[in-house]
Each structure stands twice: as C-alpha cells, then as structure tokens.
Coordinates of C-alpha atoms in Angstrom, one line a residue:
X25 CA 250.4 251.5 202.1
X26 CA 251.5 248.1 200.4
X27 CA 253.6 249.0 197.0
X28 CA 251.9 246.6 194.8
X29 CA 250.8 247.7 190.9
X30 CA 249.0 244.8 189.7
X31 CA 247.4 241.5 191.1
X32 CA 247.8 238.0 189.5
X33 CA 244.2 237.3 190.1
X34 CA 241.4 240.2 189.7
X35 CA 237.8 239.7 191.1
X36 CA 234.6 241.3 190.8
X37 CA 232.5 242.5 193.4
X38 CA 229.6 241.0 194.4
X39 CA 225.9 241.7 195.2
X40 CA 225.5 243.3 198.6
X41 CA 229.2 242.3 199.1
X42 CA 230.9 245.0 201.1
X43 CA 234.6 247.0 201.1
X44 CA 236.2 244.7 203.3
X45 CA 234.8 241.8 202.2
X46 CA 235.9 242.0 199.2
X47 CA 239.3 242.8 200.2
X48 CA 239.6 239.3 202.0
X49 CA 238.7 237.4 198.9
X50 CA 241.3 239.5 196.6
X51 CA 243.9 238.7 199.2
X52 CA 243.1 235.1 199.7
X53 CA 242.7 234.5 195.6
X54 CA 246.1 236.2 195.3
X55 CA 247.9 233.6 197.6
X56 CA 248.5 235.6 200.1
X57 CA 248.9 234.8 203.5
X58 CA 247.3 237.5 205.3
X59 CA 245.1 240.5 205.0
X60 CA 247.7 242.6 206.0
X61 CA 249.8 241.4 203.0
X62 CA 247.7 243.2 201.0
X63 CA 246.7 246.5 202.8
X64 CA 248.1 248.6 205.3
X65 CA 246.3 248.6 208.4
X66 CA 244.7 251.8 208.3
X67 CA 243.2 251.0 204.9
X68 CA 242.1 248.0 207.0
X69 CA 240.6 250.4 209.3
X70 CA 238.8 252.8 206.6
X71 CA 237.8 249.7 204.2
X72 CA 235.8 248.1 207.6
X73 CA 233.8 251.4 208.1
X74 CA 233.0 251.0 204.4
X75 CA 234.3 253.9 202.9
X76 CA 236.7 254.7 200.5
X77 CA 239.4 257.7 200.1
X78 CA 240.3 259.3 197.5
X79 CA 244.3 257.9 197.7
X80 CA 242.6 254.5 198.2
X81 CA 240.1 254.5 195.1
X82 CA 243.1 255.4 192.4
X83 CA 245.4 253.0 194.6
X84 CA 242.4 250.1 194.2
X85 CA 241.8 250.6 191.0
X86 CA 245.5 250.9 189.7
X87 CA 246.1 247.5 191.0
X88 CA 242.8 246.2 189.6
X89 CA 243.2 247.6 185.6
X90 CA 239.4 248.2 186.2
X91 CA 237.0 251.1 187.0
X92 CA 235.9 250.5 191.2
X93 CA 233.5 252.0 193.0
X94 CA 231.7 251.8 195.8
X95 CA 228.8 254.0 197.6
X96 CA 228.8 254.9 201.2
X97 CA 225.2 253.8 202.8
X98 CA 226.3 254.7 206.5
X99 CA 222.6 256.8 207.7
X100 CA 222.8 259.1 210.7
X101 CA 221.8 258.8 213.7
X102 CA 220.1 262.4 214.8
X103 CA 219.1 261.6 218.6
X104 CA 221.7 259.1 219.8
X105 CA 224.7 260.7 221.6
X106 CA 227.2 258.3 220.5
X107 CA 227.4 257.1 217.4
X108 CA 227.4 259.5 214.4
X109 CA 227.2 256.4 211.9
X110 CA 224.9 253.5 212.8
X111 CA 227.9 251.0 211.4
X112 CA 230.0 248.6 213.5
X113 CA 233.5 248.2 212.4
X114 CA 234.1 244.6 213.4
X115 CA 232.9 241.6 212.3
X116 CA 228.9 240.6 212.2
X117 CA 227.7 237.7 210.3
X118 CA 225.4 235.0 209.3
X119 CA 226.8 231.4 208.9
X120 CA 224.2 230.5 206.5
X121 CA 225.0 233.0 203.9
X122 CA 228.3 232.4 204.1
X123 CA 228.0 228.7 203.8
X124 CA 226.4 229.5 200.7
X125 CA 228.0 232.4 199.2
X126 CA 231.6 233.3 200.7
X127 CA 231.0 236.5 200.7
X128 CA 230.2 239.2 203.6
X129 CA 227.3 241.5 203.4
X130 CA 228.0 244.7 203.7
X131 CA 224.4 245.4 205.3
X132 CA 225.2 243.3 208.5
X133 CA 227.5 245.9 210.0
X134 CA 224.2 247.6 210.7
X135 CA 223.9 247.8 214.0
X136 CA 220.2 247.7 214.0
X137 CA 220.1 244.4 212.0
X138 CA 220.6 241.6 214.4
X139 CA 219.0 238.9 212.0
X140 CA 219.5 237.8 208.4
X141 CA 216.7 238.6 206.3
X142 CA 217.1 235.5 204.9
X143 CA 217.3 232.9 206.7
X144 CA 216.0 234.8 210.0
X145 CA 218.8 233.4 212.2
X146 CA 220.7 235.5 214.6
X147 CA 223.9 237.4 212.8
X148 CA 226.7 236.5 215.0
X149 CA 229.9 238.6 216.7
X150 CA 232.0 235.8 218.9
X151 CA 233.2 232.0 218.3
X152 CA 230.8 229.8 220.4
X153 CA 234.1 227.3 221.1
X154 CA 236.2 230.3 222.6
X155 CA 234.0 232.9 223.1
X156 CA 236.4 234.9 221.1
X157 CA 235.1 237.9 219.0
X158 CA 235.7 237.7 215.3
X159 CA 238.4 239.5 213.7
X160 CA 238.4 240.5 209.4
X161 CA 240.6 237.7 208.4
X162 CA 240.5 234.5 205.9
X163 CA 238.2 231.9 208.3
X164 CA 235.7 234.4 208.4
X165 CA 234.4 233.9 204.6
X166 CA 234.2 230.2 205.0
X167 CA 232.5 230.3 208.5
X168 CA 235.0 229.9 210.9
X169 CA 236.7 231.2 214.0
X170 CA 239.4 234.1 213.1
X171 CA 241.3 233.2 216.3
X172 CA 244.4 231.1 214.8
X173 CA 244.2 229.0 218.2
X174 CA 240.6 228.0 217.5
X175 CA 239.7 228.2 213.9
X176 CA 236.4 225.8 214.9
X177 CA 233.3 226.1 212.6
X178 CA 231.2 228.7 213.6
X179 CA 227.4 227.8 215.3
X180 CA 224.3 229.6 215.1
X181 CA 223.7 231.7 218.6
X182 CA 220.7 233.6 219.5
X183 CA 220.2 236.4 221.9
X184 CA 217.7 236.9 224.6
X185 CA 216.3 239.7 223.2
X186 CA 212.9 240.3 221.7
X187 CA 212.7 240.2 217.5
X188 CA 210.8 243.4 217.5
X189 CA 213.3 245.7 219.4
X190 CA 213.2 249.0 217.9
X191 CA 216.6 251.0 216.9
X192 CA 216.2 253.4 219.6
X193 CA 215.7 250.7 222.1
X194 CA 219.5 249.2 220.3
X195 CA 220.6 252.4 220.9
X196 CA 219.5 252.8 224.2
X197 CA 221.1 249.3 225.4
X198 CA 224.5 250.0 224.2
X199 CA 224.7 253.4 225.7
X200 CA 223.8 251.5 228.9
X201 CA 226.7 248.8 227.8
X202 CA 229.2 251.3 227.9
X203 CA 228.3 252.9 231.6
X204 CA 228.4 249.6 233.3
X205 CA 232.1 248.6 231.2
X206 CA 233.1 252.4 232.1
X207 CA 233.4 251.1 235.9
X208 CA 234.8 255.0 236.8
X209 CA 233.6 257.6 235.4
X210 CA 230.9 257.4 232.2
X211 CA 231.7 260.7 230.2
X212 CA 230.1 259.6 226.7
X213 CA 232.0 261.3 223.5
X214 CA 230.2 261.3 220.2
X215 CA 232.2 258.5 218.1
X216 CA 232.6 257.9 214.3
X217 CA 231.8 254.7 214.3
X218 CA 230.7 251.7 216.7
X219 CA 234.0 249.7 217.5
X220 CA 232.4 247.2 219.9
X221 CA 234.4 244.1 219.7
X222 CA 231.5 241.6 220.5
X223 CA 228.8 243.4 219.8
X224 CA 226.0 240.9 220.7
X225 CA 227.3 240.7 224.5
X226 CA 227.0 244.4 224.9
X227 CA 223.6 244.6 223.3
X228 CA 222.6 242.0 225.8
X229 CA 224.4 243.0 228.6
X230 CA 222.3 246.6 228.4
X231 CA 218.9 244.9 227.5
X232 CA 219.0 243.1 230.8
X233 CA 220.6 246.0 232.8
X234 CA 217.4 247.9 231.5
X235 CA 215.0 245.2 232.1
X236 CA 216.2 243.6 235.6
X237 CA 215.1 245.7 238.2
X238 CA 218.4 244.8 240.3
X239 CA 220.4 245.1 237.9
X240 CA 219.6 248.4 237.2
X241 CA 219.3 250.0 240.5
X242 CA 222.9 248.4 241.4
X243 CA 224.4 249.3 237.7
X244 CA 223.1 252.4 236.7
X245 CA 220.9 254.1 239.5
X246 CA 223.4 253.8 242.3
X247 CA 226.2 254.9 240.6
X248 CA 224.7 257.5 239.5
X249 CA 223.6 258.4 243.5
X250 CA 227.7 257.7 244.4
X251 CA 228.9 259.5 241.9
X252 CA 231.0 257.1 240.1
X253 CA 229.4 258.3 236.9
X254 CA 229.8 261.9 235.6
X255 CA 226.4 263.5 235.8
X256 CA 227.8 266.3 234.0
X257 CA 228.1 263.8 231.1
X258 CA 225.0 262.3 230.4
X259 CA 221.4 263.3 230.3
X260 CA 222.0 266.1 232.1
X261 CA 224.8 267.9 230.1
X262 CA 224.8 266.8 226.2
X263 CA 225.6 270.3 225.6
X264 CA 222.4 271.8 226.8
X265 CA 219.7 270.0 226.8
X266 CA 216.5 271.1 225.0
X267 CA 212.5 270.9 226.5
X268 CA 211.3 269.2 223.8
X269 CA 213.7 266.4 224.4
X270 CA 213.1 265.4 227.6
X271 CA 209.3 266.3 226.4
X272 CA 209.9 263.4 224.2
X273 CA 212.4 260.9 226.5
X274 CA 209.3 260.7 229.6
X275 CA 206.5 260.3 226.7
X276 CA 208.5 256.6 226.3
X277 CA 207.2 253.4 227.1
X278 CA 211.3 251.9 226.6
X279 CA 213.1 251.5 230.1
X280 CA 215.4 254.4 229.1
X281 CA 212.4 257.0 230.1
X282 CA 212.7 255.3 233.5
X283 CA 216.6 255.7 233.9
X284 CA 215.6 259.3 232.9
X285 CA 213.7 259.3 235.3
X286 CA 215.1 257.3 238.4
X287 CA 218.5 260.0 238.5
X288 CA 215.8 262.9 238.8
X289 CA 213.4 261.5 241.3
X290 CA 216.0 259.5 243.5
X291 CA 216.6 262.2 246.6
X292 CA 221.1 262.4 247.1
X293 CA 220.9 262.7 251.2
X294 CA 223.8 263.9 253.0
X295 CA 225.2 263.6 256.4
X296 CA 222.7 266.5 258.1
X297 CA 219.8 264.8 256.2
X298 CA 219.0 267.3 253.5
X299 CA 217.4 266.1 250.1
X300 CA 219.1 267.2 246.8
X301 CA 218.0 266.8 243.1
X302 CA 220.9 266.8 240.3
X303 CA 220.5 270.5 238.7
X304 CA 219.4 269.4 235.1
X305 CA 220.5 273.2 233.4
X306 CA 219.3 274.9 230.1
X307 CA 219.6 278.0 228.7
X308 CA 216.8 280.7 229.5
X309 CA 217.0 281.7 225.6
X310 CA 216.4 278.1 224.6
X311 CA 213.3 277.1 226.8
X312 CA 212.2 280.8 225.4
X313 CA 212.1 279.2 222.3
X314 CA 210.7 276.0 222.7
X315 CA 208.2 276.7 224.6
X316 CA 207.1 280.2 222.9
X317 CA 207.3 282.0 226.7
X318 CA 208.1 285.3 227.6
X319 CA 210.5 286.7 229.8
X320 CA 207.3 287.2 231.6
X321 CA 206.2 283.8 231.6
X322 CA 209.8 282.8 233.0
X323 CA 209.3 285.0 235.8
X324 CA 205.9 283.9 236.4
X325 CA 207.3 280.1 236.3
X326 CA 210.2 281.0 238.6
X327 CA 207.8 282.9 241.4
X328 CA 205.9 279.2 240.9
X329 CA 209.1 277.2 242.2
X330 CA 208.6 274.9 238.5
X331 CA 212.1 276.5 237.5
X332 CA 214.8 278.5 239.2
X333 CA 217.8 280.7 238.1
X334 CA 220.7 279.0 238.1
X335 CA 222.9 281.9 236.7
X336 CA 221.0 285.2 236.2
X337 CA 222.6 288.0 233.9
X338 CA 220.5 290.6 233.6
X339 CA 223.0 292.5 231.4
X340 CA 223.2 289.8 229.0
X341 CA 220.0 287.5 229.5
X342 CA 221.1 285.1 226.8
X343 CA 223.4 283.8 228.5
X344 CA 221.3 283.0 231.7
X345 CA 221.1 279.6 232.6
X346 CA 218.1 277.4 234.3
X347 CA 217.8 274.8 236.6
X348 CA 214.7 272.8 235.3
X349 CA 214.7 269.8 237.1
X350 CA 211.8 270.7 239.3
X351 CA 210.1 271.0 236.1
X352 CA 211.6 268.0 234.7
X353 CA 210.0 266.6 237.9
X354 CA 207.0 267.8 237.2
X355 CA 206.6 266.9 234.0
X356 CA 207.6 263.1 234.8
X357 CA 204.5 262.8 236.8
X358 CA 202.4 264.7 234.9
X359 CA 203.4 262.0 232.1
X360 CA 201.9 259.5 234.5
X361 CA 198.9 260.7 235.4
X362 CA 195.9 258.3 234.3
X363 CA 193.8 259.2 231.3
X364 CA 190.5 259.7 233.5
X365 CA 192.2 262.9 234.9
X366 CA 192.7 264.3 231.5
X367 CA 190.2 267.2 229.8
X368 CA 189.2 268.9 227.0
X369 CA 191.1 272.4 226.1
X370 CA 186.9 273.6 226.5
X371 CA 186.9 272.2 229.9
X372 CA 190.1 273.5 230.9
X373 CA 189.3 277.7 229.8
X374 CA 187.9 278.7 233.4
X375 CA 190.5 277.0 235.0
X376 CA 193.5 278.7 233.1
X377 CA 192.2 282.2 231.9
X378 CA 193.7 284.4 234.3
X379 CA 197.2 283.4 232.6
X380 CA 198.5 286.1 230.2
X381 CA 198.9 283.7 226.8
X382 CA 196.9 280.6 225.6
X383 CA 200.8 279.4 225.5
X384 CA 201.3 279.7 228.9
X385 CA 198.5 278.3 229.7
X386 CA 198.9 275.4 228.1
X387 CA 202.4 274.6 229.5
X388 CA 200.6 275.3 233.0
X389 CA 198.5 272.6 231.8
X390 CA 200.5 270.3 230.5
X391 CA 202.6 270.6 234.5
X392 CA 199.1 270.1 235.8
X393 CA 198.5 266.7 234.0
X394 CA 195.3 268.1 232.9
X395 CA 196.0 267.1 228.5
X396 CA 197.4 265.2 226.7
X397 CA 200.4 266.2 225.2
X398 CA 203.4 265.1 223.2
X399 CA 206.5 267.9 221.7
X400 CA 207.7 267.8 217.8
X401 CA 211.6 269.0 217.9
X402 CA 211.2 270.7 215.0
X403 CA 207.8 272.4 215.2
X404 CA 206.5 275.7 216.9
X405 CA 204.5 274.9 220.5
X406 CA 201.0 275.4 218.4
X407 CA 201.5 273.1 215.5
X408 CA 203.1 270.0 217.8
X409 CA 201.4 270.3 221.6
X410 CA 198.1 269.1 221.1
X411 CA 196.7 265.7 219.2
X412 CA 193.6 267.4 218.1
X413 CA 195.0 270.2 216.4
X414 CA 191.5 271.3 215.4
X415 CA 190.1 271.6 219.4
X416 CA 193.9 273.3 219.7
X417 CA 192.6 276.5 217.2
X418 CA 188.9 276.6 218.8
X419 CA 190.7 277.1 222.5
X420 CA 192.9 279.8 221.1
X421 CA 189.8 281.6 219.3
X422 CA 187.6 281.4 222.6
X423 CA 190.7 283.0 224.4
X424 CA 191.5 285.3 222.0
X425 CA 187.9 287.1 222.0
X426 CA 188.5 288.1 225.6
X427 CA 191.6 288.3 225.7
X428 CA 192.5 290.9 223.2
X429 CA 195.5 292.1 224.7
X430 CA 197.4 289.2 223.9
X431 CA 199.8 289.1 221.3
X432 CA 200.6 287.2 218.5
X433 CA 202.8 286.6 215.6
X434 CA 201.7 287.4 211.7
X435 CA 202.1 283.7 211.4
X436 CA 200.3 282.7 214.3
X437 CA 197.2 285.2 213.7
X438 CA 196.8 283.7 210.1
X439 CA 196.6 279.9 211.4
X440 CA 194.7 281.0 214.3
X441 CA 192.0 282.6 211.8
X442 CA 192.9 280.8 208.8
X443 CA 193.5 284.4 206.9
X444 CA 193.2 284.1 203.0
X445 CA 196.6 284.8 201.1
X446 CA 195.4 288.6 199.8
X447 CA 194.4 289.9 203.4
X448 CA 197.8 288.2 204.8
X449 CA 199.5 290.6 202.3
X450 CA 197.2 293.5 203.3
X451 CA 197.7 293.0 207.1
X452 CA 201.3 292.3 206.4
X453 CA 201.9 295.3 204.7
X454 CA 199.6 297.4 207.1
X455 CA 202.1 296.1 210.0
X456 CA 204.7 297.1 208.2
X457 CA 208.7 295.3 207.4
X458 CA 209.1 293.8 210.8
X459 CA 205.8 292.2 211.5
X460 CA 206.9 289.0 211.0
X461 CA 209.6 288.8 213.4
X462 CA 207.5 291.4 216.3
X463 CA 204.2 289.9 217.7
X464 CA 200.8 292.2 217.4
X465 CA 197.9 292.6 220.2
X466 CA 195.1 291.2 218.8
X467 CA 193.8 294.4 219.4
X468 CA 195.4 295.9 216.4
X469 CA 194.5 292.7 214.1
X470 CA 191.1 293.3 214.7
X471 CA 191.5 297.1 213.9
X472 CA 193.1 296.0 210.7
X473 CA 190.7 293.3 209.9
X474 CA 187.7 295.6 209.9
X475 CA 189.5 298.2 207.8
X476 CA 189.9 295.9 205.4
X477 CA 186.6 294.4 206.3
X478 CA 187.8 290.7 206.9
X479 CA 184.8 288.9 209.5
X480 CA 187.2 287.2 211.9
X481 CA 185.7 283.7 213.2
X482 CA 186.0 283.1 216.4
X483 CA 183.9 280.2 216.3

C-alpha cells in the first residue's frame, strides 16, 4: 500500500462513476504519472471488482479529509456455474460517454450490458487499431488505447450478436468461450469474478460456436466424444446434479439445451463396436426428493430400464448413487414430442391407474410425452408440474376416490381438498406430533373427515 496522507488535489465522485474510475481521475489530477503511483496493485485489483475493504475505506478517506463511501451492486448469479458475481474486472466502455463526461460508469462492468443505455452503441473491450484489450490506465477516461505503443482514439465496434440476447444466453456463450480456449481439459471452477481480458471476443466467439452447426460439432461435441474435455466437469458432475435442472435445461429453446443434449444422445463406440452413453449420476436421496417418489417408485423405475444403480448401499441408502442418463434420454425426447400428441390429465387416468401414486404417474407421463410439463427448483412436484394447476387437483381427486390406499402428506391432503384452517387443526391434532413430516392413507383422512363430519369433494 502507497504511504501517502494527503493529496494536493481532492475530487468528488461522480454520478454512476465507479471505484476505479474514480481512482484514475484522483491520480491523473494529482500529477501523477501512473495508476500505480497512487495504489498498490492489489487495491488496483479490489477497487476494479468494485468493492471496498475495510483497510482501504480509512486509507481512502484519510488521504481525502472527507467522509467516502461507496455501495457494492455486484447481483448473484444462482444458475451459472462460473461466475459468482455477474462483474467483469477489466475494462468495458462506451466512447460516447466518455467523450462527454470523462468519467467510467461503474454499471458497464455488467457483463449482461453490452450497450449504453444512452446512446445504444456497442460498449467496447479492445483497441480497433491493435486489437489490444484495454487496460485501467489514464487514455482510457479520454477515449483512447491504454496500450502505450498505440494510444490511437478509440472507434465504436459492434458485435454480431442479436440486441435481445438474454443473460442466460451471455452466460451460456462464455461458458462455451472458456471450453474451446481450455484446448485440454475443460474442468470449470466457480470464480469470483469474470477476468476476461476482451470480453466482447469471447462473447462472440461462444455465440457462433453455439450457433454454427460446424463449429459446434468440431468444438464442443467432438471433444467431448474424444475426451479432451473432462466430462466429470461439466454438466454431468457440478456436484450432483439435480432433476429439476436438467427438467429445466431440455425445456430451452437457447442452443445450450442442444449441447445438453448432443453429449447424451451422441453414442461413444469402441473398437468391438459397442454403444456407450456418459453416466450422468445423482443421488437416489435427491431424485427422492424432487420428484416426491418412493423407494418403491425407484424400484419400479429401475425394473423399467429409465434409471439404474450406479452404486447401491442398502445399509446406508442415502448414499446410493443413480445413473439417470437413460432417463435424461428420455426425457430429451419426451421434451420434443409435438403438441398434437399431448392430453388432458382426464384423458390420461385409464392409461396410468394401475401405478401406485398420482406422483408416479405423472413422472411416467411426463417420460411418455403424454403432458405438458415444466419443473420449479424451488417447489414440491404438485405445486410446479403441471400448467393448469386447477386440472392438476381434479386428476388427483378422481384418483384418490379409488385409490384410497394411497398416501399423502397433511400438506398435500389440505391442497388436494382445500381443507378449512379449523378441520386442518382437528385432523392435525387427530394424526398426532409427527403428521406433518409422515404421509397418511387416505383411508384414514376419510375416517377422520367423517368424525369430524367434513364432506370431502372429490369433484
């Protein structure tokens, strides 16, 4: 850390201006000859991913004689697998506003903003002269190349990319970015920050590897097959993988879905000929969960080839461990089936009653292609499956009447029947402490409901 107690020259922030912005301009209006004059170069370092520590806060405003402070904005990114802030540390910017301002926008280190609100041009990441990416340095403010050999004015670029590109697609393109500049072996870590030195070039290069049919069987599909990328890494091993998120990944209309996919369906021969799919494994405990099964229902599934064991432990069945690629594989066609093929939950009751749960049957269905369905990470099976939550509850009610050895949770049982609050408590407190966390026959519920003489519509 540089020793200095006071500046000559103290500035005020300005609006939208960010950390490291700012920092240039105090340097430069101080006569110094460098950013690094001033700061150290981890301060450098923090002050580009816009926050500020502690040390560096009473350091900052020691040196100022004023009160600083500055708010961290970084937002998480919950699905992406390799950025934990959505904030690039180097350079972005739009030669416009600085032109008119001389000031850097915090806001542009987005990396989901690729255009200035504005003046909708195209926020910039390399010299066009050199093709250099651009440094934090003293050109930058007044639109110019930080490469001391070039220092030519900076020109407006654009990218071949559509305007409307969603954040997930961004997301998607530099995770593809980083495979094909991996070359060896693509083992993805979950990073702070995104420390892409020309941003722009990466975004494009993974927009067109997704896009160009080539391009992506040679740079993402075939290494995949010759195992120059760790499949371990990524999809099929981010920790364990959960239903509900490949569920979501083949319900996609973004390219992404397709690389899915493409590593799934594509067939690894070997010398005598034989076929093999990349085991895609999950915990038996989790697929429990999202998919409200039984151990039952996994059985049933497994005697139905849609998933097999890949490491069975009967004395400690949590730990088991699935292969589900045939019903990843399964569930990738069933997402294209056509919409013709498709039926009501009324239509589908013959077809599906001699399964033990409306659950299961459901899932069966969904494998089948016969509904319409779409997966909610953080909601139960029953609230998410199913657009038409209202035909959801009459299919359940037309099972349940003849199916009355099923059984349900408290929980399940009120929204089935929409239960008022006072026989909940009655029925709750008839079932005794546990009920909530032990699932009833529907048996007993209706034994209960007439004692209490609640008229259960199954209508």
């Amino acid at each position: 850390m540089k020793e200095y107690t006071s500046l000559t020259v103290r500035l005020n922030t300005k609006d939208k201006e960010s950390l490291i912005g700012f920092s240039i301009r105090l340097a430069q209006a101080n006569g110094l000859f460098s950013l690094k004059d001033l700061f150290s170069p981890s301060q450098i370092n923090c002050f580009s991913k816009g926050s500020l520590s502690e040390i560096d806060y009473y350091w900052l405003r020691n040196i100022l004689k004023k009160e600083v402070t500055y708010t961290n904005t970084q937002q998480k990114l919950f699905n992406h697998p390799l950025y934990k802030f959505n904030r690039l540390t180097n350079p972005k910017v739009c030669i416009q506003c600085l032109k008119e301002r001389h000031i850097h926008q915090d806001h542009w280190q987005n990396i989901h903003k690729l255009k200035c609100d504005i003046h909708h041009t195209q926020l910039i990441t390399q010299c066009h002269s050199c093709k250099a990416p651009l440094e934090w340095g003293f050109p930058l403010l007044i639109g110019r190349c930080t490469n001391t050999r070039c220092l030519q004015p900076l020109v407006e670029m654009t990218l071949s990319i559509p305007p409307n590109i969603s954040p997930q697609e961004i997301d998607d393109c530099l995770l593809v970015a980083q495979n094909i500049n991996s070359r060896n072996e693509f083992n993805p870590k979950k990073s702070s920050h995104c420390e892409l030195k020309d941003f722009n070039q990466a975004l494009l290069m993974g927009y067109k590897a997704l896009n160009d049919k080539k391009v992506f069987q040679s740079e993402i599909i075939e290494p995949l097959i010759t195992h120059r990328v760790n499949q371990s890494a990524y999809p099929a091993k981010v920790k364990l993988l959960k239903l509900s998120q490949i569920i979501s990944q083949l319900q996609s209309d973004w390219p992404i879905s397709r690389w899915l996919s493409a590593i799934y369906q594509k067939r690894v021969s070997n010398q005598k000929g034989n076929c093999e799919c990349p085991p895609l494994v999950i915990q038996a405990r989790l697929i429990r969960e999202t998919c409200d099964l039984t151990h039952t229902d996994l059985k049933a599934l497994h005697q139905a080839k849609i998933l097999k064991y890949n490491n069975y432990n009967k004395n400690n069945y949590p730990q088991t461990t699935l292969d589900i690629s045939p019903l990843f594989q399964s569930l990738v066609s069933s997402s294209q089936s056509t919409s013709s093929s498709l039926k009501s939950l009324e239509e589908l009751k013959p077809e599906f009653e001699c399964y033990r749960t409306p659950m299961h049957a459901l899932i069966i269905a969904m494998l089948k292609a016969k509904i319409r369905f779409y997966y909610h990470l953080k909601m139960d099976l029953m609230s998410s499956l199913l657009v038409d939550k209202h035909e959801l509850i009459k299919f359940c009610k037309s099972w349940l009447q003849t199916h009355d050895e099923t059984k349900l949770s408290l929980d399940d049982f009120v929204k089935v029947f929409d239960v008022d609050d006072e026989a909940f408590r009655d029925i709750k407190m008839s079932l005794g402490i546990n009920a909530k966390y032990h699932p009833t026959s529907v048996s007993i519920y209706k034994r209960l409901a007439e004692s209490i003489n609640l008229s259960l519509n199954y209508i």
